[in-house]
Amino acid sequence: MSTLQKLVLASGSPRRIELLQQAGIEPDRVLPADVDETPQRAEHPRSLAKRLSKDKAEKALDSLKSEHDYGPAFILAADTVVAVGRRILPKAETIDDAINCLGLLSGRSHRVYSGICLITPGGKLRQRLVETRVRFKRLPREEIDAYVASGEWRGKAGGYAVQGLAGSFVVKLVGSYTNVVGLPLYESVALLSGEGFKAHQKWHAARS
């Protein structure tokens, strides 16, 4: 396969960009895909994560097709869903959202699902679903208020960012940590490599 491989990340999330960079992968283009993230009636959290990642990848592909100067590329999309049982928690946009999410997560276990979807230059679509179990300590109201004041919760699924202050809430985590941050690295890199993307080609240069 040509060395001029292109990777498009169908997400504007700084966390996903940073995680790919951590693995030595620099997207050639960041193309956020705006899709309706409203769960369907009785939709399971894992089904929602898979559906939205696929929708994002396909929307990015449609956008690229309209650009004559952009050739075939690997398109990687992801969506992360936080749930308590079958209850899907929102991406917190207001203080009330954050307080409600943290109150629900306090002293309980929850699950973080990430759907990842890859469309290859040849048009093949591949998907994976990654699940991580997380347990929070009991959060007194003053600690919830202090975290809300930090602003770290804004736009985060479940109202928290595990890579920040909320890391101190975690009593137990079973599964992929990077999944909780926003992009399961092992599965994403394995998916890319399995379809011929040279994910490790820049590692040699990184040593010098």
Coordinates of N, CA and C in Angstrom, one line a residue, residues 14-184:
P14 N -10.6 17.3 21.4 CA -9.1 17.4 21.7 C -8.6 16.1 22.4
R15 N -9.4 15.5 23.2 CA -8.9 14.3 23.9 C -8.6 13.1 22.9
R16 N -9.5 13.0 21.9 CA -9.2 11.9 20.9 C -8.0 12.2 20.1
I17 N -7.8 13.5 19.7 CA -6.6 13.9 19.0 C -5.4 13.6 19.8
E18 N -5.4 14.0 21.1 CA -4.2 13.7 22.0 C -4.0 12.3 22.2
L19 N -5.0 11.4 22.3 CA -4.8 10.0 22.4 C -4.1 9.4 21.2
L20 N -4.6 9.8 20.0 CA -4.0 9.3 18.8 C -2.5 9.7 18.7
Q21 N -2.2 11.0 19.1 CA -0.9 11.5 19.1 C 0.0 10.7 20.1
Q22 N -0.6 10.3 21.2 CA 0.1 9.5 22.2 C 0.6 8.2 21.6
A23 N -0.2 7.7 20.7 CA 0.1 6.4 20.0 C 1.0 6.6 18.7
G24 N 1.4 7.9 18.6 CA 2.3 8.2 17.4 C 1.6 8.4 16.1
I25 N 0.3 8.7 16.2 CA -0.6 8.8 15.0 C -1.1 10.3 14.9
E26 N -0.8 10.9 13.8 CA -1.2 12.3 13.6 C -2.2 12.3 12.5
P27 N -3.5 12.6 12.8 CA -4.5 12.7 11.8 C -4.1 13.7 10.7
D28 N -4.3 13.4 9.4 CA -4.1 14.4 8.4 C -5.2 15.4 8.4
R29 N -6.3 15.1 8.9 CA -7.4 16.0 8.9 C -8.4 15.7 10.0
V30 N -8.9 16.7 10.7 CA -9.9 16.5 11.7 C -11.2 17.1 11.1
L31 N -12.2 16.2 11.0 CA -13.4 16.5 10.3 C -14.6 16.2 11.2
P32 N -14.9 17.1 12.1 CA -16.1 16.8 13.1 C -17.3 16.5 12.3
A33 N -18.0 15.4 12.7 CA -19.3 15.1 12.0 C -20.4 15.4 13.0
D34 N -21.2 16.3 12.6 CA -22.4 16.7 13.5 C -23.6 15.8 13.2
V35 N -23.9 15.0 14.1 CA -25.0 14.1 14.0 C -26.0 14.2 15.2
D36 N -27.2 13.8 15.0 CA -28.2 13.8 16.1 C -27.9 12.7 17.0
E37 N -27.5 13.0 18.3 CA -27.1 12.0 19.2 C -28.2 11.6 20.2
T38 N -29.4 11.9 19.8 CA -30.6 11.5 20.7 C -30.8 10.0 20.6
P39 N -30.8 9.4 21.8 CA -31.1 7.9 21.8 C -32.5 7.6 21.2
Q40 N -32.6 6.5 20.5 CA -33.8 6.0 20.0 C -34.6 5.4 21.2
R41 N -35.9 5.2 21.0 CA -36.7 4.7 22.0 C -36.2 3.3 22.5
A42 N -36.0 3.1 23.8 CA -35.5 1.9 24.4 C -34.2 1.4 23.8
E43 N -33.4 2.3 23.2 CA -32.1 1.9 22.7 C -31.1 1.6 23.8
H44 N -30.4 0.5 23.7 CA -29.4 0.2 24.7 C -28.2 1.1 24.5
P45 N -27.5 1.4 25.6 CA -26.3 2.3 25.5 C -25.2 1.8 24.5
R46 N -25.0 0.4 24.5 CA -24.0 -0.1 23.6 C -24.4 0.1 22.2
S47 N -25.7 -0.1 21.9 CA -26.2 0.1 20.5 C -26.1 1.5 20.1
L48 N -26.4 2.5 21.0 CA -26.2 3.9 20.7 C -24.8 4.2 20.3
A49 N -23.8 3.7 21.1 CA -22.4 4.0 20.8 C -22.0 3.5 19.5
K50 N -22.4 2.3 19.1 CA -22.1 1.8 17.8 C -22.8 2.5 16.7
R51 N -24.1 2.9 16.9 CA -24.8 3.6 15.8 C -24.2 4.9 15.5
L52 N -23.9 5.7 16.6 CA -23.4 7.0 16.4 C -22.0 7.0 15.8
S53 N -21.2 6.1 16.2 CA -19.8 6.1 15.6 C -19.9 5.8 14.1
K54 N -20.9 4.9 13.7 CA -21.1 4.6 12.3 C -21.6 5.8 11.6
D55 N -22.6 6.5 12.2 CA -23.2 7.7 11.6 C -22.1 8.8 11.3
K56 N -21.2 8.9 12.3 CA -20.2 10.0 12.2 C -19.2 9.6 11.1
A57 N -18.8 8.4 11.0 CA -17.9 7.9 9.9 C -18.5 8.1 8.5
E58 N -19.7 7.7 8.4 CA -20.4 7.8 7.1 C -20.6 9.3 6.7
K59 N -20.9 10.1 7.7 CA -21.1 11.6 7.4 C -19.8 12.2 6.9
A60 N -18.7 11.8 7.6 CA -17.4 12.3 7.2 C -17.1 11.9 5.8
L61 N -17.4 10.6 5.5 CA -17.1 10.1 4.1 C -17.9 10.9 3.1
D62 N -19.2 11.2 3.4 CA -20.0 11.9 2.4 C -19.4 13.3 2.2
S63 N -18.9 13.9 3.3 CA -18.2 15.3 3.1 C -17.0 15.2 2.3
L64 N -16.2 14.1 2.4 CA -15.0 14.0 1.6 C -15.3 13.8 0.2
K65 N -16.3 13.1 -0.1 CA -16.7 12.8 -1.5 C -16.9 14.0 -2.3
S66 N -17.3 15.1 -1.6 CA -17.6 16.3 -2.3 C -16.4 17.2 -2.6
E67 N -15.2 16.7 -2.1 CA -14.0 17.4 -2.2 C -13.1 16.8 -3.3
H68 N -12.9 17.4 -4.4 CA -12.2 16.7 -5.5 C -10.7 16.6 -5.2
D69 N -10.2 17.5 -4.3 CA -8.8 17.5 -4.1 C -8.4 16.6 -2.9
Y70 N -9.3 15.8 -2.4 CA -9.0 14.9 -1.3 C -9.3 13.5 -1.6
G71 N -8.2 12.7 -1.8 CA -8.3 11.3 -2.2 C -8.8 10.4 -1.2
P72 N -8.8 9.1 -1.5 CA -9.2 8.1 -0.5 C -8.5 8.2 0.8
A73 N -9.1 7.9 1.9 CA -8.5 8.0 3.2 C -9.1 7.0 4.2
F74 N -8.4 6.7 5.2 CA -9.0 6.0 6.3 C -9.8 7.0 7.1
I75 N -11.0 6.6 7.5 CA -11.8 7.5 8.3 C -12.1 6.8 9.6
L76 N -11.7 7.5 10.7 CA -11.9 6.9 12.0 C -12.9 7.8 12.8
A77 N -13.9 7.1 13.4 CA -14.9 7.8 14.2 C -15.1 7.1 15.5
A78 N -15.6 7.8 16.5 CA -15.9 7.2 17.8 C -17.0 7.9 18.5
D79 N -17.7 7.2 19.3 CA -18.7 7.8 20.2 C -18.6 7.1 21.5
T80 N -18.7 7.9 22.6 CA -18.6 7.4 24.0 C -19.9 7.7 24.7
V81 N -20.4 6.6 25.4 CA -21.7 6.7 26.1 C -21.4 6.2 27.5
V82 N -21.9 7.0 28.5 CA -21.8 6.6 29.9 C -23.2 6.2 30.4
A83 N -23.3 5.1 31.0 CA -24.6 4.6 31.4 C -24.6 3.9 32.8
V84 N -25.7 4.1 33.5 CA -26.0 3.4 34.8 C -27.1 2.4 34.5
G85 N -26.8 1.1 34.4 CA -27.7 0.2 33.9 C -28.0 0.5 32.4
R86 N -29.3 0.6 32.1 CA -29.7 1.0 30.7 C -29.9 2.5 30.6
R87 N -29.7 3.2 31.7 CA -30.0 4.7 31.7 C -28.8 5.4 31.1
I88 N -29.0 6.1 30.0 CA -27.9 6.8 29.3 C -27.8 8.2 29.9
L89 N -26.6 8.5 30.4 CA -26.3 9.9 30.9 C -26.0 10.8 29.8
P90 N -26.4 12.1 29.9 CA -26.1 13.1 28.9 C -24.7 13.6 28.9
K91 N -24.3 14.2 27.8 CA -23.1 15.0 27.8 C -23.5 16.3 28.5
A92 N -22.9 16.5 29.7 CA -23.3 17.7 30.5 C -23.0 19.0 29.9
E93 N -24.1 19.8 29.7 CA -23.9 21.1 29.1 C -24.3 22.2 30.1
T94 N -25.0 21.9 31.2 CA -25.4 22.9 32.2 C -24.9 22.4 33.6
I95 N -24.9 23.3 34.5 CA -24.6 23.0 35.9 C -25.5 21.9 36.4
D96 N -26.8 22.0 36.1 CA -27.8 21.1 36.6 C -27.5 19.7 36.0
D97 N -27.1 19.6 34.8 CA -26.7 18.3 34.1 C -25.6 17.7 34.9
A98 N -24.5 18.5 35.2 CA -23.4 17.9 35.9 C -23.7 17.5 37.3
I99 N -24.5 18.3 38.1 CA -24.9 17.9 39.4 C -25.7 16.6 39.4
N100 N -26.6 16.5 38.5 CA -27.5 15.3 38.4 C -26.7 14.1 38.1
C101 N -25.7 14.2 37.1 CA -24.9 13.1 36.7 C -24.0 12.6 37.9
L102 N -23.4 13.5 38.5 CA -22.4 13.2 39.6 C -23.2 12.6 40.8
G103 N -24.4 13.1 41.0 CA -25.2 12.6 42.1 C -25.6 11.1 41.8
L104 N -25.9 10.8 40.6 CA -26.3 9.5 40.2 C -25.1 8.5 40.2
L105 N -23.9 9.0 39.9 CA -22.7 8.2 39.8 C -22.1 8.0 41.2
S106 N -22.5 8.8 42.2 CA -21.9 8.8 43.5 C -22.1 7.4 44.2
G107 N -21.0 6.8 44.6 CA -21.0 5.5 45.3 C -21.5 4.4 44.5
R108 N -21.6 4.5 43.2 CA -22.1 3.4 42.3 C -21.2 3.1 41.2
S109 N -21.5 1.9 40.6 CA -20.7 1.5 39.4 C -21.5 1.9 38.2
H110 N -20.7 2.3 37.1 CA -21.4 2.6 35.8 C -20.5 2.0 34.7
R111 N -21.0 2.1 33.5 CA -20.3 1.5 32.4 C -20.0 2.6 31.3
V112 N -18.9 2.6 30.7 CA -18.5 3.5 29.7 C -18.4 2.6 28.4
Y113 N -19.2 3.0 27.4 CA -19.1 2.2 26.1 C -18.6 3.2 25.0
S114 N -17.6 2.7 24.3 CA -17.2 3.4 23.1 C -17.4 2.6 21.8
G115 N -18.1 3.2 20.9 CA -18.2 2.5 19.6 C -17.1 3.2 18.7
I116 N -16.3 2.4 18.0 CA -15.3 2.9 17.1 C -15.7 2.4 15.7
C117 N -15.6 3.2 14.7 CA -15.9 2.8 13.3 C -14.8 3.2 12.4
L118 N -14.3 2.4 11.5 CA -13.3 2.7 10.5 C -13.8 2.4 9.2
I119 N -13.7 3.4 8.3 CA -14.0 3.1 6.9 C -12.7 3.2 6.1
T120 N -12.3 2.2 5.4 CA -11.0 2.1 4.7 C -11.1 2.9 3.4
P121 N -9.9 3.1 2.8 CA -9.9 3.8 1.5 C -10.7 3.0 0.4
G122 N -10.8 1.7 0.6 CA -11.5 0.8 -0.3 C -13.0 0.8 0.0
G123 N -13.5 1.4 1.0 CA -14.9 1.5 1.4 C -15.3 0.4 2.3
K124 N -14.4 -0.4 2.9 CA -14.8 -1.4 3.9 C -15.1 -0.7 5.2
L125 N -16.2 -1.1 5.9 CA -16.6 -0.6 7.1 C -16.4 -1.6 8.2
R126 N -15.6 -1.2 9.2 CA -15.3 -2.1 10.4 C -15.7 -1.4 11.7
Q127 N -16.3 -2.1 12.6 CA -16.7 -1.6 13.9 C -16.2 -2.4 15.1
R128 N -16.0 -1.7 16.2 CA -15.7 -2.4 17.5 C -16.5 -1.7 18.6
L129 N -16.8 -2.4 19.6 CA -17.4 -1.8 20.8 C -16.6 -2.2 22.0
V130 N -16.2 -1.2 22.8 CA -15.4 -1.4 24.0 C -16.2 -1.0 25.2
E131 N -16.1 -1.8 26.3 CA -16.8 -1.5 27.5 C -15.9 -1.5 28.7
T132 N -16.0 -0.5 29.5 CA -15.2 -0.3 30.7 C -16.1 -0.1 31.9
R133 N -15.9 -0.8 33.0 CA -16.7 -0.6 34.2 C -15.9 0.3 35.2
V134 N -16.6 1.2 35.7 CA -16.0 2.2 36.6 C -16.9 2.4 37.9
R135 N -16.2 2.4 39.0 CA -16.9 2.6 40.3 C -16.4 3.9 40.9
F136 N -17.4 4.8 41.3 CA -17.0 6.0 42.0 C -17.2 5.9 43.5
K137 N -16.4 6.6 44.2 CA -16.6 6.7 45.7 C -17.9 7.5 45.9
R138 N -18.3 7.5 47.2 CA -19.5 8.3 47.5 C -19.0 9.8 47.5
L139 N -19.7 10.6 46.8 CA -19.4 12.0 46.7 C -20.2 12.9 47.6
P140 N -19.7 13.5 48.6 CA -20.4 14.5 49.4 C -20.8 15.7 48.5
R141 N -21.9 16.4 48.9 CA -22.3 17.5 48.1 C -21.3 18.6 47.9
E142 N -20.5 18.8 48.9 CA -19.4 19.9 48.8 C -18.4 19.5 47.8
E143 N -18.1 18.2 47.6 CA -17.1 17.8 46.6 C -17.7 17.9 45.2
I144 N -19.0 17.5 45.1 CA -19.7 17.7 43.8 C -19.7 19.2 43.4
D145 N -20.0 20.1 44.4 CA -20.0 21.5 44.1 C -18.6 22.0 43.7
A146 N -17.6 21.5 44.4 CA -16.2 22.0 44.0 C -15.9 21.5 42.6
Y147 N -16.3 20.3 42.3 CA -15.9 19.8 40.9 C -16.7 20.6 39.9
V148 N -17.9 20.8 40.1 CA -18.7 21.6 39.2 C -18.1 23.0 39.0
A149 N -17.6 23.6 40.0 CA -17.0 24.9 39.9 C -15.7 24.9 39.1
S150 N -15.1 23.7 38.9 CA -13.9 23.6 38.1 C -14.2 23.7 36.6
G151 N -15.4 23.4 36.2 CA -15.7 23.5 34.8 C -15.3 22.3 34.0
E152 N -14.6 21.4 34.5 CA -14.1 20.3 33.7 C -15.1 19.4 33.1
W153 N -16.3 19.4 33.7 CA -17.4 18.6 33.2 C -18.1 19.0 31.9
R154 N -17.8 20.2 31.5 CA -18.6 20.7 30.3 C -18.3 19.9 29.1
G155 N -19.5 19.5 28.5 CA -19.4 18.7 27.3 C -19.0 17.3 27.4
K156 N -18.8 16.8 28.7 CA -18.3 15.4 28.9 C -19.5 14.5 29.1
A157 N -19.4 13.3 28.5 CA -20.4 12.3 28.8 C -20.4 11.9 30.2
G158 N -21.5 11.9 30.9 CA -21.6 11.5 32.3 C -21.2 12.7 33.2
G159 N -20.8 13.8 32.7 CA -20.5 15.0 33.5 C -19.1 14.9 34.2
Y160 N -18.2 14.1 33.6 CA -16.8 14.1 34.3 C -15.8 13.8 33.2
A161 N -14.5 14.2 33.6 CA -13.4 13.8 32.8 C -12.4 13.1 33.7
V162 N -12.3 11.8 33.4 CA -11.5 10.9 34.3 C -10.0 11.3 34.3
Q163 N -9.5 12.0 33.2 CA -8.1 12.3 33.1 C -7.8 13.6 33.9
G164 N -8.8 14.2 34.5 CA -8.6 15.4 35.3 C -8.9 15.2 36.8
L165 N -9.5 16.1 37.4 CA -9.8 16.1 38.8 C -10.6 14.9 39.2
A166 N -11.5 14.5 38.3 CA -12.4 13.3 38.6 C -11.7 12.0 38.7
G167 N -10.5 12.0 38.3 CA -9.7 10.7 38.5 C -9.6 10.3 40.0
S168 N -9.8 11.3 40.9 CA -9.7 11.0 42.3 C -11.0 10.4 42.8
F169 N -12.1 10.4 42.0 CA -13.4 9.8 42.4 C -13.4 8.3 42.1
V170 N -12.4 7.8 41.3 CA -12.5 6.4 40.9 C -11.9 5.4 41.9
V171 N -12.8 4.5 42.4 CA -12.4 3.5 43.3 C -11.9 2.3 42.6
K172 N -12.5 2.0 41.5 CA -12.1 0.8 40.7 C -12.5 1.0 39.2
L173 N -11.6 0.6 38.3 CA -11.8 0.6 36.9 C -11.4 -0.7 36.3
V174 N -12.3 -1.3 35.6 CA -12.0 -2.6 35.0 C -12.2 -2.5 33.5
G175 N -11.1 -2.6 32.7 CA -11.1 -2.4 31.3 C -10.2 -1.4 30.8
S176 N -10.5 -0.8 29.7 CA -9.6 0.2 29.1 C -9.8 1.6 29.7
Y177 N -8.7 2.2 30.2 CA -8.7 3.5 30.8 C -8.9 4.5 29.6
T178 N -8.2 4.3 28.5 CA -8.3 5.3 27.4 C -9.7 5.3 26.8
N179 N -10.4 4.2 27.0 CA -11.9 4.2 26.6 C -12.6 5.2 27.4
V180 N -12.4 5.4 28.7 CA -13.1 6.3 29.5 C -12.7 7.7 29.2
V181 N -11.5 7.9 28.8 CA -11.0 9.3 28.3 C -11.7 9.7 27.0
G182 N -12.0 8.7 26.2 CA -12.7 9.0 24.9 C -12.4 8.3 23.7
L183 N -11.3 7.5 23.7 CA -10.9 6.7 22.6 C -10.1 5.5 23.0
P184 N -10.6 4.3 22.9 CA -9.9 3.1 23.3 C -8.7 2.9 22.4

